[in-house]
Structure formats: C-alpha cells, structure tokens
Short mmCIF file of C-alpha atoms in Angstrom, two decimals:
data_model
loop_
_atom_site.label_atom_id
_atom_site.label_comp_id
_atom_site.label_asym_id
_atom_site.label_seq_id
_atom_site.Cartn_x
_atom_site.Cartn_y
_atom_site.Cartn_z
CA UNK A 247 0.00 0.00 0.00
CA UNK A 248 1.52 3.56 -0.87
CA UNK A 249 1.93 6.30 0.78
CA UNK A 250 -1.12 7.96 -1.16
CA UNK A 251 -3.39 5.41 -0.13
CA UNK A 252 -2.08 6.11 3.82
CA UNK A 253 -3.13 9.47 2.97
CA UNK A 254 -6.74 8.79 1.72
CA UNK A 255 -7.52 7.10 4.50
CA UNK A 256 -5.85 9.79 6.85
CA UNK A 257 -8.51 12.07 5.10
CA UNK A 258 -11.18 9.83 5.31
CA UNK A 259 -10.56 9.23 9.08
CA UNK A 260 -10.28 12.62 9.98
CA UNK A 261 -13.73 13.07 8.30
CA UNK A 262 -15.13 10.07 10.01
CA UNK A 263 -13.94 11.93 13.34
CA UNK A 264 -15.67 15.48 12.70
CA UNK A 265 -18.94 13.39 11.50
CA UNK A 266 -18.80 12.38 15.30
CA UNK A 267 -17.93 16.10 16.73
CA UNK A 268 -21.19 17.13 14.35
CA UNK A 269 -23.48 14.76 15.60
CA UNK A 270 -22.75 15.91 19.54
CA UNK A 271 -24.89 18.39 18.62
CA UNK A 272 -28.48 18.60 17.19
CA UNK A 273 -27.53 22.10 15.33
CA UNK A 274 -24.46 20.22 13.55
CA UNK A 275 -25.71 17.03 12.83
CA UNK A 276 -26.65 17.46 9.31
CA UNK A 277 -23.08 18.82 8.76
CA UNK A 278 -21.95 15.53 10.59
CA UNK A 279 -23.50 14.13 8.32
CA UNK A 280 -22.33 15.08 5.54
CA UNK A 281 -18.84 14.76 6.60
CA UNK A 282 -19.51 10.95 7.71
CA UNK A 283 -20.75 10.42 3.93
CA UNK A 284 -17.98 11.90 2.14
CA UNK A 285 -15.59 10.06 4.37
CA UNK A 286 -17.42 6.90 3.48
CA UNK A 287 -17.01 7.70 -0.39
CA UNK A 288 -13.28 8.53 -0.20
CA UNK A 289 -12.75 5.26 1.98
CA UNK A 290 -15.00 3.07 -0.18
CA UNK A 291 -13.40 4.47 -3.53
CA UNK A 292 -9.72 4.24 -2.21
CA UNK A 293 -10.27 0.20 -0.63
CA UNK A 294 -11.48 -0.26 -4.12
CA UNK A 295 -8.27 1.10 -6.37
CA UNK A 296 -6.04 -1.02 -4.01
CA UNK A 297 -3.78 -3.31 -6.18
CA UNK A 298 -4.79 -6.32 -4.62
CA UNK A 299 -8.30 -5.47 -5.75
CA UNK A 300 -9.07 -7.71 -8.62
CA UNK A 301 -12.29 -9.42 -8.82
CA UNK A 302 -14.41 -6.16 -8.91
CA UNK A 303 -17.56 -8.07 -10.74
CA UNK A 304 -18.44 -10.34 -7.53
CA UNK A 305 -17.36 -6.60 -5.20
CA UNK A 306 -20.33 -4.92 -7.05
CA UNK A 307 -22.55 -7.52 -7.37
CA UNK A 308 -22.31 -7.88 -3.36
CA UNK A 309 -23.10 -3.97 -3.34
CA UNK A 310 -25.67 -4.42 -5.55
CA UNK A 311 -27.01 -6.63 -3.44
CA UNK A 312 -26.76 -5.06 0.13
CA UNK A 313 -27.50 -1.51 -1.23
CA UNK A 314 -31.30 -3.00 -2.89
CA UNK A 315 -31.78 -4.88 0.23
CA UNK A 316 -30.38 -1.86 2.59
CA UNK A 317 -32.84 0.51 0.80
CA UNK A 318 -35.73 -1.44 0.79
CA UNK A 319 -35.27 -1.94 4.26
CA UNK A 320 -35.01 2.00 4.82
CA UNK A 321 -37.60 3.17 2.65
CA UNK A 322 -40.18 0.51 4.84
CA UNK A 323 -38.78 1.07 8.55
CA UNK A 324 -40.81 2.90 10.85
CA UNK A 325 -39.16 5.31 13.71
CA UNK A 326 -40.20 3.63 16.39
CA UNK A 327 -39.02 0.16 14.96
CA UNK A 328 -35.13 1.97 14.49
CA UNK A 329 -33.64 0.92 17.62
CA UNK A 330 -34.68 -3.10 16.71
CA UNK A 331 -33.03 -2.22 12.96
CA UNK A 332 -29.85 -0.95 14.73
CA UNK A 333 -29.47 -4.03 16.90
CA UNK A 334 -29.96 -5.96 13.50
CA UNK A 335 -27.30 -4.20 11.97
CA UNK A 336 -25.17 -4.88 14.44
CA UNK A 337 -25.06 -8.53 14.60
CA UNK A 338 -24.09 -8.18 10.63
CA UNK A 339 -21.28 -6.71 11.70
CA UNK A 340 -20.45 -9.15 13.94
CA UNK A 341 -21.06 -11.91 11.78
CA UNK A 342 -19.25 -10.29 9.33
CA UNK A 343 -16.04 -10.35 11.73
CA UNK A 344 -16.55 -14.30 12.46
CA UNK A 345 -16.66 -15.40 8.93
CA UNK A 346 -13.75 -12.85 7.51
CA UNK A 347 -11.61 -14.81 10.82
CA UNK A 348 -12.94 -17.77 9.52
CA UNK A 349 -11.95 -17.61 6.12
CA UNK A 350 -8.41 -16.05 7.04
CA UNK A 351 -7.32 -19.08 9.61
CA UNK A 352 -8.65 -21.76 6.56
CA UNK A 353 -6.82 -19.79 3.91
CA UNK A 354 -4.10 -17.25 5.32
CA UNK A 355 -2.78 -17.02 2.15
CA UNK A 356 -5.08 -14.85 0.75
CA UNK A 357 -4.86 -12.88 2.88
CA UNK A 358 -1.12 -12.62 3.43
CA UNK A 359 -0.78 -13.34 6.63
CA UNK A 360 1.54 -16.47 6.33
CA UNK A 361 0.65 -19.94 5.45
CA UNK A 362 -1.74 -23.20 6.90
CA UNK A 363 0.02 -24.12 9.78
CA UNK A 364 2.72 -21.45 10.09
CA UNK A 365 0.49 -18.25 10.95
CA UNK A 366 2.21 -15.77 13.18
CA UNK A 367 1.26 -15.71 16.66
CA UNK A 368 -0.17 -12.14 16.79
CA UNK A 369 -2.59 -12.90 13.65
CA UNK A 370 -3.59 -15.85 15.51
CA UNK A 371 -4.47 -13.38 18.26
CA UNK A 372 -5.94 -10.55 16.30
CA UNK A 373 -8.51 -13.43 14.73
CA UNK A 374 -9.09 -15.17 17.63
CA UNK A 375 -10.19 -11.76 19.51
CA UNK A 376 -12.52 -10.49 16.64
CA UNK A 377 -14.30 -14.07 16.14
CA UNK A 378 -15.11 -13.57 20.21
CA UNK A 379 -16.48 -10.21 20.07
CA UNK A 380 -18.09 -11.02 16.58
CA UNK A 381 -20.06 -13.61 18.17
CA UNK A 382 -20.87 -12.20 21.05
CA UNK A 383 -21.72 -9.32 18.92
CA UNK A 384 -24.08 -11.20 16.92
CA UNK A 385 -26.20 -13.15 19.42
CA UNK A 386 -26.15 -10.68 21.85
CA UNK A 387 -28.07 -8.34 19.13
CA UNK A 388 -30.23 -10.90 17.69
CA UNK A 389 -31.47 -11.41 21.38
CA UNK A 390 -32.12 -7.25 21.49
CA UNK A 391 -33.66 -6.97 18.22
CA UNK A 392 -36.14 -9.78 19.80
CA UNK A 393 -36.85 -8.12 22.82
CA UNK A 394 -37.55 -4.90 20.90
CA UNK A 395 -39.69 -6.26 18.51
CA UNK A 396 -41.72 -8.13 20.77
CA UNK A 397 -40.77 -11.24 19.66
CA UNK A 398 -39.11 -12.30 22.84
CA UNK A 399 -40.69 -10.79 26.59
CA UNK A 400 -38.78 -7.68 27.29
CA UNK A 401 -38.75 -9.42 30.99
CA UNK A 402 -35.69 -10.46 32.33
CA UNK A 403 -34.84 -14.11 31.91
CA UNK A 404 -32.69 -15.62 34.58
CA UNK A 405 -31.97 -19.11 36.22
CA UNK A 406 -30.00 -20.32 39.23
CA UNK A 407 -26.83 -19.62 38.96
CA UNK A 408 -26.30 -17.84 36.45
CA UNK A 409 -23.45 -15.36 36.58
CA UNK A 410 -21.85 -18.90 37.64
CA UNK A 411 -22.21 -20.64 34.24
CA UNK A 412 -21.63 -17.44 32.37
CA UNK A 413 -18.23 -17.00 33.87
CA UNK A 414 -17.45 -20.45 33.13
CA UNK A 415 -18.09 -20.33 29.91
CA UNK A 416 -16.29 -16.72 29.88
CA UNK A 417 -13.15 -18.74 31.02
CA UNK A 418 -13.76 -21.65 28.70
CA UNK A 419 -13.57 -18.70 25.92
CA UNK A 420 -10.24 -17.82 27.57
CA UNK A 421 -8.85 -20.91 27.70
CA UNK A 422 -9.41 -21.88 24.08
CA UNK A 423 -8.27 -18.48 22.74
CA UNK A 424 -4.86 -19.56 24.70
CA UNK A 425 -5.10 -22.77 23.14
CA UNK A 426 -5.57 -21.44 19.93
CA UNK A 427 -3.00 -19.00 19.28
CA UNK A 428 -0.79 -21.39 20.57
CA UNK A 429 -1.82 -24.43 18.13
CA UNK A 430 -4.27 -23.26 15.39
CA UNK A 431 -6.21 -25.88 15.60
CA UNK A 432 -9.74 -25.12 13.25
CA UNK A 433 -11.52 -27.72 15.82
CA UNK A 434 -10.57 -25.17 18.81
CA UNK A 435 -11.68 -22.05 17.02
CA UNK A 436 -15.25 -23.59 15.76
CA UNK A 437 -16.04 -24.50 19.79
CA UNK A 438 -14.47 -21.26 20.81
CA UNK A 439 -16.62 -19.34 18.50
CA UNK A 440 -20.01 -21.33 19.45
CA UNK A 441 -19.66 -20.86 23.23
CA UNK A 442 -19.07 -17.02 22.34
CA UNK A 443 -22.48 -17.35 20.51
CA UNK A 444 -24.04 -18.67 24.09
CA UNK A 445 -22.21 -16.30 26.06
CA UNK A 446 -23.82 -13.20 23.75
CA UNK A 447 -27.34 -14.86 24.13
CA UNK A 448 -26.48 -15.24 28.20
CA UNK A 449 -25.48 -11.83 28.86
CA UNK A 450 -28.56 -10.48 26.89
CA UNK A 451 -31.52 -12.45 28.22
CA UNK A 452 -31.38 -11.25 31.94
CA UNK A 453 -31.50 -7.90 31.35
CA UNK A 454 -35.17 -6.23 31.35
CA UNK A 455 -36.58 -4.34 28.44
CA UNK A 456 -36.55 -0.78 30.09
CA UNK A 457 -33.30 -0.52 30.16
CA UNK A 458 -33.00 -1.90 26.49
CA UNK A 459 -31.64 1.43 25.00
CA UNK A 460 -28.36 1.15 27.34
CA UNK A 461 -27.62 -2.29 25.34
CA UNK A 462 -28.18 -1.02 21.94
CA UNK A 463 -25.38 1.16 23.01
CA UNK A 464 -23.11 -1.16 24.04
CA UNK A 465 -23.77 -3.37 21.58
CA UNK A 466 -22.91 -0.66 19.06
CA UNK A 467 -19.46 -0.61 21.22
CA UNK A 468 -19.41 -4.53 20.38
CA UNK A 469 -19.35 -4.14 16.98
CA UNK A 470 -16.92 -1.75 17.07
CA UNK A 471 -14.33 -3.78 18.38
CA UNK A 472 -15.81 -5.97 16.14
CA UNK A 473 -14.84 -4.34 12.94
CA UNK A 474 -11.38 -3.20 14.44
CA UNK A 475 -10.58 -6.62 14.74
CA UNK A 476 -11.35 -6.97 10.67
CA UNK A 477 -9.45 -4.54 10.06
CA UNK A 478 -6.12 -6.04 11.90
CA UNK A 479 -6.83 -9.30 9.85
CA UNK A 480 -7.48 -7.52 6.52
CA UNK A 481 -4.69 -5.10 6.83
CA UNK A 482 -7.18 -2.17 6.52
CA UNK A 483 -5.58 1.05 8.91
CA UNK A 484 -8.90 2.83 8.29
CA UNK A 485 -11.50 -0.27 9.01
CA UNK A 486 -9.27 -0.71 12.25
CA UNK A 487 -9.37 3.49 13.00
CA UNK A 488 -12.90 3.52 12.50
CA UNK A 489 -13.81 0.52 14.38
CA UNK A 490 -11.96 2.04 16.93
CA UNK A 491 -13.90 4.82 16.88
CA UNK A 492 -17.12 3.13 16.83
CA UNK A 493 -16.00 1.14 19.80
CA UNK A 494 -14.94 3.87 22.06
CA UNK A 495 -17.94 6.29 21.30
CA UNK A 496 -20.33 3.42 22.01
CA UNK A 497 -18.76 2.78 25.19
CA UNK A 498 -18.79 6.43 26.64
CA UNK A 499 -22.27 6.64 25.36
CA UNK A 500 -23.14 3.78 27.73
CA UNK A 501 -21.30 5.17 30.38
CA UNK A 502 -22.82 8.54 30.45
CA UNK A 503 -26.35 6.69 30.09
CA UNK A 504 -25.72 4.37 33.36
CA UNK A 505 -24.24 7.56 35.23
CA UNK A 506 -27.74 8.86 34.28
CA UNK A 507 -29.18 6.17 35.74
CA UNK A 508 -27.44 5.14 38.85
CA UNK A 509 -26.28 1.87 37.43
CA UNK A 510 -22.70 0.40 36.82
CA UNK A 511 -21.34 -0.05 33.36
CA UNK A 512 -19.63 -2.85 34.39
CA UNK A 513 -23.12 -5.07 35.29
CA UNK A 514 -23.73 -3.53 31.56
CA UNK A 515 -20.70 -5.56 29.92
CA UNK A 516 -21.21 -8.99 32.25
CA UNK A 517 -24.74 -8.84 31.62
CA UNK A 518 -26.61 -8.05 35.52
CA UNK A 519 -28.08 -5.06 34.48
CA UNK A 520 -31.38 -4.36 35.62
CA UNK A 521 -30.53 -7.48 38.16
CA UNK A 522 -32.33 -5.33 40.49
CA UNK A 523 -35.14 -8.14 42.83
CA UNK A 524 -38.43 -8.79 41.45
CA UNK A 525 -41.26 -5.77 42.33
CA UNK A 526 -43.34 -7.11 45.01
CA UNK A 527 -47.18 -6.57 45.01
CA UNK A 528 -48.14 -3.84 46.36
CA UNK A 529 -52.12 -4.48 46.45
CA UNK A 530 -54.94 -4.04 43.83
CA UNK A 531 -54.39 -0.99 42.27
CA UNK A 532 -57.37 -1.19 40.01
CA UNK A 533 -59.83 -0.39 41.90
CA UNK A 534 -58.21 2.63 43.03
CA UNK A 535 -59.55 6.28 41.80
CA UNK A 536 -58.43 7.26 38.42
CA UNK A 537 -59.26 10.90 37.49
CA UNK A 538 -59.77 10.35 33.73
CA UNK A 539 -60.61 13.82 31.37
CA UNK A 540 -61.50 15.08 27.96
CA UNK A 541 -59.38 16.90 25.60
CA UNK A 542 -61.31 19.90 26.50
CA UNK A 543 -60.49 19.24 30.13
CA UNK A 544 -57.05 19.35 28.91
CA UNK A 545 -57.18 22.46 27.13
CA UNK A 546 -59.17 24.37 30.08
CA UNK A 547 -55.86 23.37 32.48
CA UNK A 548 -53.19 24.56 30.21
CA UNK A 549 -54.95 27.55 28.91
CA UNK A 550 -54.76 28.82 32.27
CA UNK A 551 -51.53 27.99 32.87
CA UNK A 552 -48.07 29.70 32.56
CA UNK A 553 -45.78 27.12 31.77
CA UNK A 554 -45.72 23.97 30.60
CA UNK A 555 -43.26 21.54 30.10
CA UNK A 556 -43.76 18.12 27.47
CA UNK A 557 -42.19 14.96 28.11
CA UNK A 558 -42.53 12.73 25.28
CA UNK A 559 -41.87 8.91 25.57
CA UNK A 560 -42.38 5.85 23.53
CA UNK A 561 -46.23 6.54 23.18
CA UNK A 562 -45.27 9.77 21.16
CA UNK A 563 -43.21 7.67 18.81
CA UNK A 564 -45.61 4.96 18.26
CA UNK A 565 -48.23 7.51 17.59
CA UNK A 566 -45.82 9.96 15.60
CA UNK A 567 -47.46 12.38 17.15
CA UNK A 568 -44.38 14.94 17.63
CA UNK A 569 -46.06 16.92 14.25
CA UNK A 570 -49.27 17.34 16.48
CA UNK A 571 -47.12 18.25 20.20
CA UNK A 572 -45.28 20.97 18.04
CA UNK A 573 -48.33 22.87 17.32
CA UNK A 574 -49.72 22.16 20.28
CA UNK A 575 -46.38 24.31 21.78
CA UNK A 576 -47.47 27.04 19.01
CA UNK A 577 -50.65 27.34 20.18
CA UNK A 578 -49.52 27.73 23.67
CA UNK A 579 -46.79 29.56 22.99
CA UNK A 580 -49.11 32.60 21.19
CA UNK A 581 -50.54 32.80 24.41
CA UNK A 582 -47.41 33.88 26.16
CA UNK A 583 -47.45 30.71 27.81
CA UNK A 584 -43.79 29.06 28.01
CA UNK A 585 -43.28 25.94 26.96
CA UNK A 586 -40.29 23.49 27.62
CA UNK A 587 -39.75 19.56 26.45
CA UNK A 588 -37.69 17.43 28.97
CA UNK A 589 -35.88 14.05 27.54
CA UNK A 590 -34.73 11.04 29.62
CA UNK A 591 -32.02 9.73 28.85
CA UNK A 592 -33.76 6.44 27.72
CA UNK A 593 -36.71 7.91 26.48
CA UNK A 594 -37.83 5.54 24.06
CA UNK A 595 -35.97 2.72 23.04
CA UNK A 596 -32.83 3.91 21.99
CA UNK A 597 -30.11 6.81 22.59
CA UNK A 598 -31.57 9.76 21.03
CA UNK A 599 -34.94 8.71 19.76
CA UNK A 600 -37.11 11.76 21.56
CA UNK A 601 -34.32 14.10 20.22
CA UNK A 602 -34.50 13.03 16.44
CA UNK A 603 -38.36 12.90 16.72
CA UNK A 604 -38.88 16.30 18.15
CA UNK A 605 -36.17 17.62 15.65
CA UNK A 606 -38.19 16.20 13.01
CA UNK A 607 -40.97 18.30 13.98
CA UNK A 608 -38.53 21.06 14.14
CA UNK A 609 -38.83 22.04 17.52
CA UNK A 610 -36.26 24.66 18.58
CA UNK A 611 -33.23 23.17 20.04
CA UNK A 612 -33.06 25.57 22.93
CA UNK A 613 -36.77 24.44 24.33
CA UNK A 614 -35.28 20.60 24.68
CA UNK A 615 -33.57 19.97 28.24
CA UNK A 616 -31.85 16.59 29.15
CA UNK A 617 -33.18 15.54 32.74
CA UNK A 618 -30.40 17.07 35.10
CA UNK A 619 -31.13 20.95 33.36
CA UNK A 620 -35.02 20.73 33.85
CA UNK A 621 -35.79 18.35 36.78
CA UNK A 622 -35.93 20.96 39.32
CA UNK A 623 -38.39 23.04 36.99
CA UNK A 624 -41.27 20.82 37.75
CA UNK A 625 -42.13 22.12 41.11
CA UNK A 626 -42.62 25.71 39.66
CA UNK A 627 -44.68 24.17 36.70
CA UNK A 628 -47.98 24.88 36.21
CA UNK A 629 -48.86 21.52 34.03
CA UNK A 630 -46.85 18.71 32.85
CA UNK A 631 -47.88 17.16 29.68
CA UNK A 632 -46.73 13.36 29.68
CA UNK A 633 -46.91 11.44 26.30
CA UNK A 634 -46.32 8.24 27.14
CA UNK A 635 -43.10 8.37 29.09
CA UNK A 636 -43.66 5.75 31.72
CA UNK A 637 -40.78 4.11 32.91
CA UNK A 638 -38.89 7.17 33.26
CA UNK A 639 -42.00 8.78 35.36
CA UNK A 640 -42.45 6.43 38.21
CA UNK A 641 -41.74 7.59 41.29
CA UNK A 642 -41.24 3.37 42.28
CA UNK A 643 -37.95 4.45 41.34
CA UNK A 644 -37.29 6.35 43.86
CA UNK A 645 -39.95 4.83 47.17
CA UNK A 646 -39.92 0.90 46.03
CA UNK A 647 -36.41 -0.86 46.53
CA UNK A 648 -38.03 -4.12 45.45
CA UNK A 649 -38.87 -2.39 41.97
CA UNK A 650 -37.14 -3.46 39.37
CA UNK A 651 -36.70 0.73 38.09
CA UNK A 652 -35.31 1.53 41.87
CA UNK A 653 -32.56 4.03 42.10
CA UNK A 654 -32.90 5.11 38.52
CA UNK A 655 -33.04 8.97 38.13
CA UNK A 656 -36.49 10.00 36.88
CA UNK A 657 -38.03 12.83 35.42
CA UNK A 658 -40.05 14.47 38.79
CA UNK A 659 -43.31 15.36 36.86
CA UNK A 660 -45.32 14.78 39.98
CA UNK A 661 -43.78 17.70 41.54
CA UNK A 662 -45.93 19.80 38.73
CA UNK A 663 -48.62 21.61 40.23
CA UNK A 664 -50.94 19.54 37.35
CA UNK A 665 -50.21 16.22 35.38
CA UNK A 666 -51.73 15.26 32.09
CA UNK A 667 -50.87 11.75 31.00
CA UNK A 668 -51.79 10.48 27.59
CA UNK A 669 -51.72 6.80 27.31
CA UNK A 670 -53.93 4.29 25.28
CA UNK A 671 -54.61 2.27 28.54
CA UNK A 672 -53.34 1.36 31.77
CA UNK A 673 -50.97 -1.28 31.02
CA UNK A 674 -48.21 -1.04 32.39
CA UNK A 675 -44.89 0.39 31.27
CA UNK A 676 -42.41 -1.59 28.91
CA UNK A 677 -40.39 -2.86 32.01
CA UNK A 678 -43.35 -4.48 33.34
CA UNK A 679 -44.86 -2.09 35.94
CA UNK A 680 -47.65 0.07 36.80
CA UNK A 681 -47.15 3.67 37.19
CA UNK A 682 -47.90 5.28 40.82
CA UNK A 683 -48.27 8.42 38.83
CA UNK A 684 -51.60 7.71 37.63
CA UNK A 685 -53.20 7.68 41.05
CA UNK A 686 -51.86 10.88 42.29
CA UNK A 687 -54.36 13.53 43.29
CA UNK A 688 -52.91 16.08 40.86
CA UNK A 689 -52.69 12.98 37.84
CA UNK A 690 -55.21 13.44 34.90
CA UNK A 691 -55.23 10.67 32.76
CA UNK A 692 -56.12 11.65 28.84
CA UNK A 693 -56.95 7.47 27.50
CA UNK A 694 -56.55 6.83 23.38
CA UNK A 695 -53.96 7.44 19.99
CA UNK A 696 -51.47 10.56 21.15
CA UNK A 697 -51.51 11.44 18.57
CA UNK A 698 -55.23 12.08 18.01
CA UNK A 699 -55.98 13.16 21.85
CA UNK A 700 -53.12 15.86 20.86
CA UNK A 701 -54.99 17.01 17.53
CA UNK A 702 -58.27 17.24 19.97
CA UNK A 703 -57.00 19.04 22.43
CA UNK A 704 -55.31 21.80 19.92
CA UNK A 705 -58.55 22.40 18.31
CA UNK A 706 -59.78 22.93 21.75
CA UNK A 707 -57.70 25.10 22.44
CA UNK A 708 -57.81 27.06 18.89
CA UNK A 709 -61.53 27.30 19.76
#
C-alpha cells in the first residue's frame, strides 16, 4: 500500500472523526452528516483502487445486493421500529467479523498473513479476539432486536446460577483463545466461537426491556471492536481506526447513560443489568380512583396555565405524534405561555430517539432539556404534559427498593402543580410495571392514539 493510499484514509478518518464532533450536537448534525458520507465515499473508492483489488464483478454484485436490500429496508422502517433495525445491523457486523476470521485461519494465504500451519502468533491473536467479540456481537443483538420487537418478553430471563455458568463459559472462551494461538487448531476455534455465541445470548436475556436502550449502546461498542478486529486481519488502517472509533464512542455513550441512571457499566458488559429483585405486590391498584378527562379538560388546564413543560416517551413515537405536540407548543406559545420539552435519557428505546423525533418536527433546540437541566423546573410548573413516558415517570424508582426501576433517576413530573398523562390504557410500562403516577391527586389521565388526543385538544384550544 503507498503512501497515497495512507493518505486517503488519513482524510477519510479525519472526516469520520468530525462526522462524530457534528453529531454531539443537534444544530451540527446534518453537517456531521455530511462529513460521515464523504468520508465513506473517499474510503469506499480508495479500498477499491487497491492493487490487490481484482475481482471487482463479484465486489459490485455484493453492493448491488446489500444496497437493494439496505434501501428497501429503509424506505419501509418505521421510527419507532429503528432501535430493533440498529441491533440488527449490528449482529451483521459481527457476523461479518466471524466469517472474515474464519476464512483467514482456513486460507491465510489470501490474505497474506503467512501460510496453513505457520500463521504468526499475533494474527492468531488478532482473529481469535474479533471471532469472540463477533459472536458475542451477533447473538447478543439478535437477542435485542427480539426483545424490541416483541418477539421475545422484554422481561428479564434468569436461572440459578447464572453469573456462575456465564463466567465459566467466559473462562472456557479464555482458555481456548490460549489454546488457539498457541496451536491453530480449526476444531478449537469452531467451539471457541459457538460458546461465544451462548455467552452473547447469556449476557442479553437477563436484562429487562426498560433498560434496552443502554444495550443497543453497548452493543454498538461490540461491533466496534468488532470491525477493528477486521481490520487487523485484513490489513485495513482505516477499518481498524474507524472501528476504533465506533467502539470507544459506544462505550462512553453507555457510560454517560448508566451515570444517568445510577447503574454500573460494568453489570452492563457482564450482563446483571437491571438485576435489580423482582417488584413485590403492592395491592390491587385497580380499583383505586383514576381521574380520567377530555381533551377539552385538557385544554381548560393549560390555557390557564403559565408554563408547561412536554415529556414525550415511547407513546409519542408509536403515535408519531411529535407533528401534532409541536403545534400544540405554538398554540400555547401565542398565548405567552412558556413551553419546555424534557428528555430522559432512555426515552424511548434507543439513545436519542425523543431528540431526532422532536427535531423532526422542528422544535427549537433551545426548548429541549436533558433531565439534570429541567428536573428541578417541575415544582414551579404549572402543568406537565406526559406522552407516554412511563418508565422514566415512576416515582417506584425512587420509594420501592423491590422495583425493578429503583434508584434510577427519573423525570419528577409529579412535583408539577398539574399532570396530564396520555396513554392508550393502563398497562403497564415496557419494564413491566404500573405507574404510581396515575393515582396521584394532581394525575389526569387523557386514555386513546397521542396522537389524536393531541390534535383534539389543539382544536380545543384554537376554539
């Protein structure tokens, strides 16, 4: 590879590294954008005038291939169903980094790294460590996409002894790896790569569905490493950079996001998060009072009020109702009545999905608050407008220590002087538990589509 290569990917590096720095910020994020796609094209185009590029009919026929099934895929995919396409994606990727080890340690000499038998001890390594993550990678994902999609129970699954047999199959995984590098034997890197299958399916299962936005993130980490370890056996700088990149981004995301919520990132990587006890009963709530109102009801309380502050959740997404909450704001905001949106962390089901949604709707930047910049606002709040949030609304996370929510920071919307809640029903919330916000004195419920209730209630207030 010449030095002029080295310096296309320098470029395209550099490029991939300001698409990050751009997407920090809502306000930059197109520009991120842009800079991650032209990155992309000068990394794509350069791989592809390497001299050891030769067989360029089956290379476009495989783009052909991904890019018809890639935008078929993106032309169908609803928002709310992103976060379960993103955990898809990801076990790709790590697939992607157990066959490419796969095919290297049955014929290194494609890929220059020595010869059957004789392959130096560090590609050994590099191959051994990307087949692990791969796999882990790709089971672990396969296990969130089913939670998400509701094909598994976002529950947590867990047996006796558990974190027992995961950590001796962890050290099985260690063992062979040792055994590998130091024999090559094909027979020790199939069973080393199936128990890192299990162990990705193990460290996914027990952890619950609300907190399902934290794994996306570290699974994203995953296949980071993932495609770093590609790029070692490929002899690709750039696939190795940006893997590296993808890696360590995806791993401070998920550390900010369990600082958020009072958990540990390490209970994250082994797979306890969310090991919290199970809730115990705490009676028959449903026979308790419910104070259930009418989009004009609704409109009479915030007409009359002088701030307001949204939350939207999950029910806002399903709904797409963010068009309908922005004029809502408008309406209010005419009025001289101020209006602020506060985002959880988790909101929704993955990093970022309340901020794209509102942004979408182009609300202003400046009205959207993370929780630690609004939280104390709600006691000086006239009415809180809850769409759907749940989860990240119930005060059991801060009164129950047998929930399975407890010490997770919350957005303090009972503290509001009045609390609207749109919801369809009362089921409860996506990690399996009912909402002690609905039977507070100063809690009305609005039941049916958010996005409808929210058209309703802005014609009642235009009239």
């Amino acid at each position: 590879m010449t030095s002029t290569f080295y310096l296309l990917y320098l470029i395209s590096s550099v490029l991939f590294i300001l698409a990050l720095k751009g997407l920090s910020s809502p306000e930059s994020a197109r520009r991120g954008n842009v800079y991650g796609m032209a990155g992309m094209a000068i990394a794509v185009g350069t791989t592809l005038a390497l001299p050891t590029i030769d067989n360029y009919a089956l290379i476009f026929f495989g783009i052909m291939i991904g890019g018809i099934i890639g935008a078929g895929i993106a032309r169908q995919i609803q928002m709310t169903a992103m976060p379960q396409l993103v955990a898809a994606f990801h076990s790709l990727v790590g697939m992607a980094a157990v066959l490419i080890a796969a095919s290297a340690l049955w014929s290194p000499e494609s890929y220059g790294i020595g010869a059957s038998g004789s392959i130096p001890f560090g590609r050994l390594l590099e191959m051994s460590l990307g087949a692990v993550i791969g796999a882990i990678t790709f089971s672990g994902s396969v296990i969130a996409f089913a939670k998400l999609q509701g094909i598994m129970s976002g529950k947590p699954l867990r047996f006796s002894g558990q974190h027992m047999f995961n950590t001796g199959i962890a050290a099985a995984i260690l063992f062979m790896l040792i055994v590998f590098c130091a024999s090559e034997s094909k027979f020790v890197f199939v069973l080393m790569a199936l128990l890192s299958f299990g162990i990705g399916f193990l460290l996914i299962i027990p952890i619950g569905g609300a907190v399902m936005p934290v794994v996306v993130s570290m699974l994203n980490s995953y296949s980071g490493w993932a495609a770093s370890g590609i790029g070692f056996t490929l002899g690709n700088p750039l696939l190795i950079i940006t893997g590296a990149l993808v890696g360590s981004s995806g791993a401070i995301l998920s550390y900010i996001m369990c600082k958020a919520m009072n958990r540990s990132i390490i209970n994250v990587i082994f797979g306890g998060f969310g090991q919290a006890p199970e809730a115990t009963a705490q009676g028959d709530k449903n026979d308790k009072p419910v104070k259930a109102g009418s989009a004009e009801d609704a409109a009479f309380l915030i007409k009359n009020a002088s701030s307001v502050i949204i939350v939207p959740g999950y029910g806002m997404a399903v709904a797409q109702a963010q068009h309908a909450v922005r004029e809502m704001a408008q309406e209010l905001e005419k009025e001289g009545i101020s209006v602020k949106y506060a985002i959880h962390p988790v909101a929704g089901r993955m990093p970022g999905h309340m901020n794209v949604l509102l942004a979408e709707a182009n609300v202003p930047y400046d009205s959207v608050f993370e929780l630690e910049e609004i939280n104390n606002e709600f006691a000086t709040t006239d009415v809180a407008y809850v769409i759907g949030a749940n989860d990240v609304t119930n005060p059991a996370a801060k009164n129950n220590p047998q929930s399975p929510i407890f010490g997770m920071p919350i957005l303090d919307v009972g503290a509001a002087k009045t609390v609207i809640f749109v919801k369809r029903s009362m089921a409860a919330g996506y990690a399996g538990i009912e909402n002690e916000l609905f039977y507070q004195d100063n809690t009305m419920m609005l039941f049916g589509d958010a996005k409808k209730v929210t058209e309703e209630l802005v014609r009642a207030l235009k009239g």
